[in-house]
Amino acid sequence: MLRNIYKILLLLLLASATVYASDSSKFDQGKKVFDKWCIHCHGVGMPATDALKIVYKGTDISPVLEERKELDADFVKYIVRNGKFSMPFFRKTEINDEQLNSLALYLSTKNK
Amino acid sequence: MSKNEDTMILPNGVNKKDFLAAIKEFEKIVGKKWVFKSKEDVYLYRDAYSPYWDEPEEPIPSLAVAPKSTEEVQEIVKVANQYKIPIFPISTGKNLGYGSSAPNNRGDVVVDLKRMNKIIEVNDKRNYCILEPGVSYFDLYNYIEENNLNVMMDIPDPGWGSPVGNSLDHGWGYLHGQFRDHFGNHCGMEVVLPNGELMRTAMGALPGAKTFAENKYGYGPYVDGLFSQSNFGIVTKMGFWMMPKPEHYTLAAITVPRRDDLIPLVEILNYLEDSSIVGWPLYRSPLNPEYGKPMNPELKSYLTSKNGKPDIEKIQDYALRNEIPYWRIDVSLYGTKDAVAANINYMKERFSKAIKGSKVEVTEDYDLPLTEEQKKSLKHKVTLGIPNLEIFWLSTRGEELGPKDGHVWFSPIIPRDGKELLKCQEIYIDTFYELGMESMITPFSHPRTWMYRAFCFMIGFANSREDKEINEKMRKVYTTMVKVAAKHGWGDYRAAPPFQDIVSGVYNFNDNILKRFAEQLKDTIDPNGIIAPGRGGIWPKRLRGDKNA
C-alpha cells in the first residue's frame, strides 16, 4: 500500500516537472517570438512604447510590454490577430497558434 | 455543409463546386495545415490599411495557400489553371500603405510565400545574395551578422518586408544611389509562369551558370522588368547586388536659411550624389514641429493668412527672425576615414561659396564595425543597412495627436529640381484649397529622395477601420490628386490596389499603347487570366470590360 503511494507521488512529481519544463520551454519560445516580431516597436524607446507612454501617463502602468504586470494572455492573442491602430494583425505563416500561445504566456507571466 | 462553406467568399467567376474541388487539390499539394480557409484565418490576409475596410469592395481573399517550395508553387498554378481560379502571390505580405497582404480583388486566392524563406547564398567576396521571397530584411541582416559577413543590403522602411517583394513593387532604400533602386539592383530571377513552367532569366537561363546574381543580361532580350508591378508570373528566387561594409561612416547636416536656397542646394546635392560623394540625402525643414507636437501658433497662422493660402514672405521672415534654418539635409558619407573627411571639407567649400548662410556640420562620425550601443543610438539606422520598425513613429499617437489606423501612400515622381518642388507645393496647396480641405502640404514640405534621379513628393492619406466616411473622402481626394499630378507631368511610382487602375490610366501616351501592349502579353502568357488580375492595371481578357472599361 505504502509502496503504491510512493509510486503515485513519484509519478505526480514527474508529471509536474514535465509540465514545468514544458511551460518553461513555452516561456522561452514566447521570448523568442517577442524578440522577432514585437520588440522592434514595443522595445524601450521604440514607437509603440512612445505612444503607450502617452496613454499611461500619470499611471503606474509601464509603456514597455515586457515590464507589464497585468497583461492578460487572451488580450495579447486578440491584439496579435486583430491589430490596433496602425499595428497590423499577424498571419499564421508569421506567428502560428503555438507561437502565439507561447508569446501570450511569456507576456502574461513574466512579471508575476 | 460547414458554417465556413456557408459564408465562403468565392473567387471571381468560380462556382462553389469547383472551388471546393480546387481546395482539396491545394491541400494535397501543401498539406491541410497550409491551406487557410476559415473566416478567422482568411481575414488575417486583409489589408489592415484598406481604403475599403468593411465595404463590399474590400479585397478579402477567398482562401490562402502557403507553399514551401517552387515545385509546390508550380502545382498550385496548374490547379488554378484547371479551375480558372485567380491567385495573388505575396512575399512577406508587409506592403503596408500599398496593399499589405490582400489581393487586388475580393475572392482572389492568396499564395503566401512566407514559408519559402531560404537564404540561398550570400557572397561577401563578390558582393551579392540569392534569396527566396519569404526572406525578410531582418532575416538577411541576422544571417549576415551571425556569419560575420562583410556586406550590407540596401533596405527600405520597415525591415520586416521582403527584398524580393519590395523590389518587385519598385521599392527603394538608403545607401548609395545604385543600391537604392531595389528592382534595378536585382540580378537574376526565377519565375513560375502562368502555365506552371519554371523560367530563369539572364545568366540563370544557362544551365550551370556561375554568375546568376552578377551579370544582369545573359543573352537576348531583358525580360525581368515584365515581372515587376505586373502579373506575368510568380517570382520564386532573386539575386541582388550588395554593398561592402565601409570602414568609416559620417553623417553630416547641411542647413540653409531661405526657402529659395533649395534651388542651388538641390543642384549641388545632385552633383554630390551622382558623383557618389554622398549617399542618401534626407531633406527636411526644421520649421516642421517634432512629430506629434503642435506647430508654433504664429507660424501656423501664416499657412492660411493670405486669403486662405500661405503667406510665404511671412513664413520666411518667421524663420529668419527665429534663426530656424528653412531646410536641413542629412547626408551619409561612406569610405575610408581620410576620404570621408576630405569629402566633408569639399562639401563645406561648395556650399559656403554657393549659398549665403549655409552650414555643414558633422553630427555622427564612426569607424566601423559599430558597437551594439552605437548601432542603437544611430540616427538613421537604415543608412547602414540595419533593419528596424522605427518608421512607425509616423502613424502612432503623439502628444497632441491621436493614433492613426494607417495610411495609403500617394507617391508621384517629380523632377529632382528645387524650382519644380516649390511649384509642386503650390499646386498641391491650391488643390487642397479647391477641395475645401486643410492642406496636407505646406511651403516647407520636403521631397522624398530615395529615387536617385528624381524626387517623390508623397502624401500619406489616413485610412480608418472605424469610419467609412473618412475612407470615402480619402478615395476622392486621392483620385483628384492623381489627375492633378498627371496634368503637370507627375506620375505615381507605386499604388495600393484600389488605385492601380487610375494610376496606370494616366500613363496613356499614344492611346494607352503601354497598357495595350501589356494586355497583349497578358492574353498570350496567361490566357486563363489566373495570375493577379488587375495588378499594375493589367486585366486579363475575361475580366477586362467590367473592371477596366
mmCIF file with all atom_site columns, N, CA and C in Angstrom, chain A residues 36-37 40-41 46-48 50-51 54-55 80-94 96, chain B residues 41 43-46 48-49 66 92-94 112 114 138 160 389-390 392-393 395 397-399 403-405 465:
data_model
loop_
_atom_site.group_PDB
_atom_site.id
_atom_site.type_symbol
_atom_site.label_atom_id
_atom_site.label_alt_id
_atom_site.label_comp_id
_atom_site.label_asym_id
_atom_site.label_entity_id
_atom_site.label_seq_id
_atom_site.pdbx_PDB_ins_code
_atom_site.Cartn_x
_atom_site.Cartn_y
_atom_site.Cartn_z
_atom_site.occupancy
_atom_site.B_iso_or_equiv
_atom_site.pdbx_formal_charge
_atom_site.auth_seq_id
_atom_site.auth_comp_id
_atom_site.auth_asym_id
_atom_site.auth_atom_id
_atom_site.pdbx_PDB_model_num
ATOM 1   N N  . LYS A 1 36  ? 11.527  38.494 -32.045 1.00 0.00 ? 36  LYS A N  1
ATOM 2   C CA . LYS A 1 36  ? 11.477  38.511 -33.515 1.00 0.00 ? 36  LYS A CA 1
ATOM 3   C C  . LYS A 1 36  ? 10.441  39.509 -34.036 1.00 0.00 ? 36  LYS A C  1
ATOM 4   N N  . TRP A 1 37  ? 9.268   39.540 -33.421 1.00 0.00 ? 37  TRP A N  1
ATOM 5   C CA . TRP A 1 37  ? 8.165   40.287 -34.020 1.00 0.00 ? 37  TRP A CA 1
ATOM 6   C C  . TRP A 1 37  ? 7.759   41.563 -33.282 1.00 0.00 ? 37  TRP A C  1
ATOM 7   N N  . HIS A 1 40  ? 10.747  45.337 -31.943 1.00 0.00 ? 40  HIS A N  1
ATOM 8   C CA . HIS A 1 40  ? 11.128  46.439 -32.844 1.00 0.00 ? 40  HIS A CA 1
ATOM 9   C C  . HIS A 1 40  ? 10.197  47.643 -32.702 1.00 0.00 ? 40  HIS A C  1
ATOM 10  N N  . CYS A 1 41  ? 8.968   47.405 -32.242 1.00 0.00 ? 41  CYS A N  1
ATOM 11  C CA . CYS A 1 41  ? 8.037   48.517 -31.988 1.00 0.00 ? 41  CYS A CA 1
ATOM 12  C C  . CYS A 1 41  ? 7.795   48.708 -30.489 1.00 0.00 ? 41  CYS A C  1
ATOM 13  N N  . MET A 1 46  ? 11.083  52.635 -28.562 1.00 0.00 ? 46  MET A N  1
ATOM 14  C CA . MET A 1 46  ? 10.504  52.350 -29.879 1.00 0.00 ? 46  MET A CA 1
ATOM 15  C C  . MET A 1 46  ? 9.113   53.005 -30.016 1.00 0.00 ? 46  MET A C  1
ATOM 16  N N  . PRO A 1 47  ? 8.605   53.100 -31.265 1.00 0.00 ? 47  PRO A N  1
ATOM 17  C CA . PRO A 1 47  ? 7.404   53.917 -31.493 1.00 0.00 ? 47  PRO A CA 1
ATOM 18  C C  . PRO A 1 47  ? 6.165   53.531 -30.683 1.00 0.00 ? 47  PRO A C  1
ATOM 19  N N  . ALA A 1 48  ? 5.895   52.223 -30.567 1.00 0.00 ? 48  ALA A N  1
ATOM 20  C CA . ALA A 1 48  ? 4.693   51.827 -29.815 1.00 0.00 ? 48  ALA A CA 1
ATOM 21  C C  . ALA A 1 48  ? 4.865   52.143 -28.331 1.00 0.00 ? 48  ALA A C  1
ATOM 22  N N  . ASP A 1 50  ? 6.653   54.624 -27.134 1.00 0.00 ? 50  ASP A N  1
ATOM 23  C CA . ASP A 1 50  ? 6.458   56.080 -27.010 1.00 0.00 ? 50  ASP A CA 1
ATOM 24  C C  . ASP A 1 50  ? 4.970   56.437 -26.992 1.00 0.00 ? 50  ASP A C  1
ATOM 25  N N  . ALA A 1 51  ? 4.200   55.742 -27.837 1.00 0.00 ? 51  ALA A N  1
ATOM 26  C CA . ALA A 1 51  ? 2.756   56.017 -27.889 1.00 0.00 ? 51  ALA A CA 1
ATOM 27  C C  . ALA A 1 51  ? 2.080   55.597 -26.585 1.00 0.00 ? 51  ALA A C  1
ATOM 28  N N  . ILE A 1 54  ? 2.267   57.903 -23.623 1.00 0.00 ? 54  ILE A N  1
ATOM 29  C CA . ILE A 1 54  ? 1.253   58.972 -23.570 1.00 0.00 ? 54  ILE A CA 1
ATOM 30  C C  . ILE A 1 54  ? -0.058  58.409 -22.991 1.00 0.00 ? 54  ILE A C  1
ATOM 31  N N  . VAL A 1 55  ? -0.406  57.189 -23.433 1.00 0.00 ? 55  VAL A N  1
ATOM 32  C CA . VAL A 1 55  ? -1.650  56.565 -22.948 1.00 0.00 ? 55  VAL A CA 1
ATOM 33  C C  . VAL A 1 55  ? -1.615  56.384 -21.433 1.00 0.00 ? 55  VAL A C  1
ATOM 34  N N  . VAL A 1 80  ? -2.713  40.526 -31.348 1.00 0.00 ? 80  VAL A N  1
ATOM 35  C CA . VAL A 1 80  ? -1.869  39.985 -32.426 1.00 0.00 ? 80  VAL A CA 1
ATOM 36  C C  . VAL A 1 80  ? -2.718  39.592 -33.639 1.00 0.00 ? 80  VAL A C  1
ATOM 37  N N  . ARG A 1 81  ? -3.894  39.069 -33.401 1.00 0.00 ? 81  ARG A N  1
ATOM 38  C CA . ARG A 1 81  ? -4.737  38.616 -34.514 1.00 0.00 ? 81  ARG A CA 1
ATOM 39  C C  . ARG A 1 81  ? -5.686  39.696 -35.043 1.00 0.00 ? 81  ARG A C  1
ATOM 40  N N  . ASN A 1 82  ? -5.819  40.810 -34.318 1.00 0.00 ? 82  ASN A N  1
ATOM 41  C CA . ASN A 1 82  ? -6.745  41.860 -34.778 1.00 0.00 ? 82  ASN A CA 1
ATOM 42  C C  . ASN A 1 82  ? -6.083  43.209 -35.007 1.00 0.00 ? 82  ASN A C  1
ATOM 43  N N  . GLY A 1 83  ? -4.856  43.366 -34.548 1.00 0.00 ? 83  GLY A N  1
ATOM 44  C CA . GLY A 1 83  ? -4.157  44.637 -34.702 1.00 0.00 ? 83  GLY A CA 1
ATOM 45  C C  . GLY A 1 83  ? -4.752  45.710 -33.811 1.00 0.00 ? 83  GLY A C  1
ATOM 46  N N  . LYS A 1 84  ? -4.119  46.861 -33.838 1.00 0.00 ? 84  LYS A N  1
ATOM 47  C CA . LYS A 1 84  ? -4.625  48.002 -33.055 1.00 0.00 ? 84  LYS A CA 1
ATOM 48  C C  . LYS A 1 84  ? -4.055  49.254 -33.700 1.00 0.00 ? 84  LYS A C  1
ATOM 49  N N  . PHE A 1 85  ? -4.910  50.157 -34.101 1.00 0.00 ? 85  PHE A N  1
ATOM 50  C CA . PHE A 1 85  ? -4.475  51.361 -34.813 1.00 0.00 ? 85  PHE A CA 1
ATOM 51  C C  . PHE A 1 85  ? -3.555  50.965 -35.981 1.00 0.00 ? 85  PHE A C  1
ATOM 52  N N  . SER A 1 86  ? -2.338  51.544 -36.051 1.00 0.00 ? 86  SER A N  1
ATOM 53  C CA . SER A 1 86  ? -1.510  51.229 -37.219 1.00 0.00 ? 86  SER A CA 1
ATOM 54  C C  . SER A 1 86  ? -0.727  49.915 -37.075 1.00 0.00 ? 86  SER A C  1
ATOM 55  N N  . MET A 1 87  ? -0.874  49.258 -35.931 1.00 0.00 ? 87  MET A N  1
ATOM 56  C CA . MET A 1 87  ? -0.265  47.915 -35.800 1.00 0.00 ? 87  MET A CA 1
ATOM 57  C C  . MET A 1 87  ? -1.126  46.924 -36.581 1.00 0.00 ? 87  MET A C  1
ATOM 58  N N  . PRO A 1 88  ? -0.542  46.281 -37.610 1.00 0.00 ? 88  PRO A N  1
ATOM 59  C CA . PRO A 1 88  ? -1.353  45.329 -38.377 1.00 0.00 ? 88  PRO A CA 1
ATOM 60  C C  . PRO A 1 88  ? -1.485  44.003 -37.630 1.00 0.00 ? 88  PRO A C  1
ATOM 61  N N  . PHE A 1 89  ? -2.410  43.166 -38.074 1.00 0.00 ? 89  PHE A N  1
ATOM 62  C CA . PHE A 1 89  ? -2.547  41.832 -37.491 1.00 0.00 ? 89  PHE A CA 1
ATOM 63  C C  . PHE A 1 89  ? -1.557  40.884 -38.170 1.00 0.00 ? 89  PHE A C  1
ATOM 64  N N  . PHE A 1 90  ? -1.292  39.761 -37.505 1.00 0.00 ? 90  PHE A N  1
ATOM 65  C CA . PHE A 1 90  ? -0.253  38.844 -37.995 1.00 0.00 ? 90  PHE A CA 1
ATOM 66  C C  . PHE A 1 90  ? -0.875  37.540 -38.477 1.00 0.00 ? 90  PHE A C  1
ATOM 67  N N  . ARG A 1 91  ? -0.391  37.077 -39.640 1.00 0.00 ? 91  ARG A N  1
ATOM 68  C CA . ARG A 1 91  ? -0.901  35.842 -40.235 1.00 0.00 ? 91  ARG A CA 1
ATOM 69  C C  . ARG A 1 91  ? -0.279  34.626 -39.534 1.00 0.00 ? 91  ARG A C  1
ATOM 70  N N  . LYS A 1 92  ? -0.876  33.468 -39.795 1.00 0.00 ? 92  LYS A N  1
ATOM 71  C CA . LYS A 1 92  ? -0.362  32.271 -39.125 1.00 0.00 ? 92  LYS A CA 1
ATOM 72  C C  . LYS A 1 92  ? 0.935   31.766 -39.751 1.00 0.00 ? 92  LYS A C  1
ATOM 73  N N  . THR A 1 93  ? 1.272   32.257 -40.945 1.00 0.00 ? 93  THR A N  1
ATOM 74  C CA . THR A 1 93  ? 2.585   31.915 -41.508 1.00 0.00 ? 93  THR A CA 1
ATOM 75  C C  . THR A 1 93  ? 3.675   32.772 -40.857 1.00 0.00 ? 93  THR A C  1
ATOM 76  N N  . GLU A 1 94  ? 3.253   33.801 -40.126 1.00 0.00 ? 94  GLU A N  1
ATOM 77  C CA . GLU A 1 94  ? 4.223   34.636 -39.409 1.00 0.00 ? 94  GLU A CA 1
ATOM 78  C C  . GLU A 1 94  ? 4.337   34.167 -37.958 1.00 0.00 ? 94  GLU A C  1
ATOM 79  N N  . ASN A 1 96  ? 2.441   31.385 -35.679 1.00 0.00 ? 96  ASN A N  1
ATOM 80  C CA . ASN A 1 96  ? 1.389   30.359 -35.669 1.00 0.00 ? 96  ASN A CA 1
ATOM 81  C C  . ASN A 1 96  ? 0.734   30.290 -34.281 1.00 0.00 ? 96  ASN A C  1
ATOM 82  N N  . ASP B 2 41  ? -9.011  32.709 -40.306 1.00 0.00 ? 41  ASP B N  1
ATOM 83  C CA . ASP B 2 41  ? -7.664  32.676 -40.899 1.00 0.00 ? 41  ASP B CA 1
ATOM 84  C C  . ASP B 2 41  ? -7.568  33.558 -42.145 1.00 0.00 ? 41  ASP B C  1
ATOM 85  N N  . TYR B 2 43  ? -9.254  36.163 -42.874 1.00 0.00 ? 43  TYR B N  1
ATOM 86  C CA . TYR B 2 43  ? -9.305  37.593 -42.544 1.00 0.00 ? 43  TYR B CA 1
ATOM 87  C C  . TYR B 2 43  ? -7.937  38.149 -42.136 1.00 0.00 ? 43  TYR B C  1
ATOM 88  N N  . LEU B 2 44  ? -7.010  37.272 -41.809 1.00 0.00 ? 44  LEU B N  1
ATOM 89  C CA . LEU B 2 44  ? -5.654  37.745 -41.483 1.00 0.00 ? 44  LEU B CA 1
ATOM 90  C C  . LEU B 2 44  ? -4.921  38.219 -42.739 1.00 0.00 ? 44  LEU B C  1
ATOM 91  N N  . TYR B 2 45  ? -5.539  37.957 -43.904 1.00 0.00 ? 45  TYR B N  1
ATOM 92  C CA . TYR B 2 45  ? -4.950  38.405 -45.180 1.00 0.00 ? 45  TYR B CA 1
ATOM 93  C C  . TYR B 2 45  ? -5.599  39.697 -45.675 1.00 0.00 ? 45  TYR B C  1
ATOM 94  N N  . ARG B 2 46  ? -6.436  40.323 -44.841 1.00 0.00 ? 46  ARG B N  1
ATOM 95  C CA . ARG B 2 46  ? -7.000  41.626 -45.239 1.00 0.00 ? 46  ARG B CA 1
ATOM 96  C C  . ARG B 2 46  ? -5.896  42.676 -45.199 1.00 0.00 ? 46  ARG B C  1
ATOM 97  N N  . ALA B 2 48  ? -4.734  45.713 -43.622 1.00 0.00 ? 48  ALA B N  1
ATOM 98  C CA . ALA B 2 48  ? -5.049  46.457 -42.395 1.00 0.00 ? 48  ALA B CA 1
ATOM 99  C C  . ALA B 2 48  ? -5.225  47.949 -42.678 1.00 0.00 ? 48  ALA B C  1
ATOM 100 N N  . TYR B 2 49  ? -4.655  48.418 -43.768 1.00 0.00 ? 49  TYR B N  1
ATOM 101 C CA . TYR B 2 49  ? -4.763  49.839 -44.116 1.00 0.00 ? 49  TYR B CA 1
ATOM 102 C C  . TYR B 2 49  ? -5.688  50.018 -45.338 1.00 0.00 ? 49  TYR B C  1
ATOM 103 N N  . ALA B 2 66  ? -0.177  28.327 -48.610 1.00 0.00 ? 66  ALA B N  1
ATOM 104 C CA . ALA B 2 66  ? 1.204   28.707 -48.281 1.00 0.00 ? 66  ALA B CA 1
ATOM 105 C C  . ALA B 2 66  ? 2.184   27.592 -48.661 1.00 0.00 ? 66  ALA B C  1
ATOM 106 N N  . THR B 2 92  ? 6.373   38.638 -48.114 1.00 0.00 ? 92  THR B N  1
ATOM 107 C CA . THR B 2 92  ? 6.178   38.635 -46.657 1.00 0.00 ? 92  THR B CA 1
ATOM 108 C C  . THR B 2 92  ? 4.863   39.321 -46.289 1.00 0.00 ? 92  THR B C  1
ATOM 109 N N  . GLY B 2 93  ? 4.188   39.912 -47.282 1.00 0.00 ? 93  GLY B N  1
ATOM 110 C CA . GLY B 2 93  ? 2.849   40.458 -47.042 1.00 0.00 ? 93  GLY B CA 1
ATOM 111 C C  . GLY B 2 93  ? 2.840   41.724 -46.206 1.00 0.00 ? 93  GLY B C  1
ATOM 112 N N  . LYS B 2 94  ? 3.941   42.480 -46.235 1.00 0.00 ? 94  LYS B N  1
ATOM 113 C CA . LYS B 2 94  ? 4.013   43.664 -45.380 1.00 0.00 ? 94  LYS B CA 1
ATOM 114 C C  . LYS B 2 94  ? 4.036   44.956 -46.199 1.00 0.00 ? 94  LYS B C  1
ATOM 115 N N  . ASP B 2 112 ? 0.661   32.617 -50.348 1.00 0.00 ? 112 ASP B N  1
ATOM 116 C CA . ASP B 2 112 ? 1.511   33.230 -49.322 1.00 0.00 ? 112 ASP B CA 1
ATOM 117 C C  . ASP B 2 112 ? 2.879   32.547 -49.352 1.00 0.00 ? 112 ASP B C  1
ATOM 118 N N  . LYS B 2 114 ? 5.544   33.239 -47.633 1.00 0.00 ? 114 LYS B N  1
ATOM 119 C CA . LYS B 2 114 ? 6.341   33.485 -46.422 1.00 0.00 ? 114 LYS B CA 1
ATOM 120 C C  . LYS B 2 114 ? 7.165   32.266 -46.000 1.00 0.00 ? 114 LYS B C  1
ATOM 121 N N  . PHE B 2 138 ? 15.097  41.623 -41.997 1.00 0.00 ? 138 PHE B N  1
ATOM 122 C CA . PHE B 2 138 ? 15.595  41.215 -40.671 1.00 0.00 ? 138 PHE B CA 1
ATOM 123 C C  . PHE B 2 138 ? 16.334  39.873 -40.780 1.00 0.00 ? 138 PHE B C  1
ATOM 124 N N  . TRP B 2 160 ? 10.643  44.438 -41.927 1.00 0.00 ? 160 TRP B N  1
ATOM 125 C CA . TRP B 2 160 ? 10.045  43.097 -41.979 1.00 0.00 ? 160 TRP B CA 1
ATOM 126 C C  . TRP B 2 160 ? 9.587   42.740 -43.394 1.00 0.00 ? 160 TRP B C  1
ATOM 127 N N  . LEU B 2 389 ? 11.856  48.966 -37.226 1.00 0.00 ? 389 LEU B N  1
ATOM 128 C CA . LEU B 2 389 ? 10.462  49.367 -37.498 1.00 0.00 ? 389 LEU B CA 1
ATOM 129 C C  . LEU B 2 389 ? 10.201  50.782 -36.979 1.00 0.00 ? 389 LEU B C  1
ATOM 130 N N  . GLU B 2 390 ? 11.280  51.542 -36.803 1.00 0.00 ? 390 GLU B N  1
ATOM 131 C CA . GLU B 2 390 ? 11.123  52.850 -36.159 1.00 0.00 ? 390 GLU B CA 1
ATOM 132 C C  . GLU B 2 390 ? 10.272  53.822 -36.971 1.00 0.00 ? 390 GLU B C  1
ATOM 133 N N  . PHE B 2 392 ? 7.458   53.530 -37.852 1.00 0.00 ? 392 PHE B N  1
ATOM 134 C CA . PHE B 2 392 ? 6.061   53.548 -37.390 1.00 0.00 ? 392 PHE B CA 1
ATOM 135 C C  . PHE B 2 392 ? 5.745   54.762 -36.524 1.00 0.00 ? 392 PHE B C  1
ATOM 136 N N  . TRP B 2 393 ? 6.792   55.538 -36.171 1.00 0.00 ? 393 TRP B N  1
ATOM 137 C CA . TRP B 2 393 ? 6.507   56.779 -35.446 1.00 0.00 ? 393 TRP B CA 1
ATOM 138 C C  . TRP B 2 393 ? 5.520   57.645 -36.229 1.00 0.00 ? 393 TRP B C  1
ATOM 139 N N  . SER B 2 395 ? 2.826   57.066 -37.666 1.00 0.00 ? 395 SER B N  1
ATOM 140 C CA . SER B 2 395 ? 1.376   56.876 -37.547 1.00 0.00 ? 395 SER B CA 1
ATOM 141 C C  . SER B 2 395 ? 0.935   56.594 -36.115 1.00 0.00 ? 395 SER B C  1
ATOM 142 N N  . ARG B 2 397 ? 0.485   57.483 -31.917 1.00 0.00 ? 397 ARG B N  1
ATOM 143 C CA . ARG B 2 397 ? -0.023  58.593 -31.118 1.00 0.00 ? 397 ARG B CA 1
ATOM 144 C C  . ARG B 2 397 ? 1.102   59.571 -30.768 1.00 0.00 ? 397 ARG B C  1
ATOM 145 N N  . GLY B 2 398 ? 0.808   60.865 -30.889 1.00 0.00 ? 398 GLY B N  1
ATOM 146 C CA . GLY B 2 398 ? 1.763   61.883 -30.456 1.00 0.00 ? 398 GLY B CA 1
ATOM 147 C C  . GLY B 2 398 ? 1.157   62.665 -29.299 1.00 0.00 ? 398 GLY B C  1
ATOM 148 N N  . GLU B 2 399 ? 1.952   63.555 -28.715 1.00 0.00 ? 399 GLU B N  1
ATOM 149 C CA . GLU B 2 399 ? 1.449   64.306 -27.557 1.00 0.00 ? 399 GLU B CA 1
ATOM 150 C C  . GLU B 2 399 ? 0.171   65.073 -27.875 1.00 0.00 ? 399 GLU B C  1
ATOM 151 N N  . PRO B 2 403 ? -3.782  58.480 -32.463 1.00 0.00 ? 403 PRO B N  1
ATOM 152 C CA . PRO B 2 403 ? -3.160  57.450 -33.303 1.00 0.00 ? 403 PRO B CA 1
ATOM 153 C C  . PRO B 2 403 ? -3.924  57.287 -34.607 1.00 0.00 ? 403 PRO B C  1
ATOM 154 N N  . LYS B 2 404 ? -3.223  56.849 -35.650 1.00 0.00 ? 404 LYS B N  1
ATOM 155 C CA . LYS B 2 404 ? -3.889  56.589 -36.928 1.00 0.00 ? 404 LYS B CA 1
ATOM 156 C C  . LYS B 2 404 ? -4.071  55.081 -37.100 1.00 0.00 ? 404 LYS B C  1
ATOM 157 N N  . ASP B 2 405 ? -5.047  54.713 -37.920 1.00 0.00 ? 405 ASP B N  1
ATOM 158 C CA . ASP B 2 405 ? -5.221  53.294 -38.238 1.00 0.00 ? 405 ASP B CA 1
ATOM 159 C C  . ASP B 2 405 ? -4.258  52.861 -39.334 1.00 0.00 ? 405 ASP B C  1
ATOM 160 N N  . ARG B 2 465 ? -10.350 52.200 -39.828 1.00 0.00 ? 465 ARG B N  1
ATOM 161 C CA . ARG B 2 465 ? -11.069 50.922 -39.720 1.00 0.00 ? 465 ARG B CA 1
ATOM 162 C C  . ARG B 2 465 ? -12.373 51.106 -38.951 1.00 0.00 ? 465 ARG B C  1
#
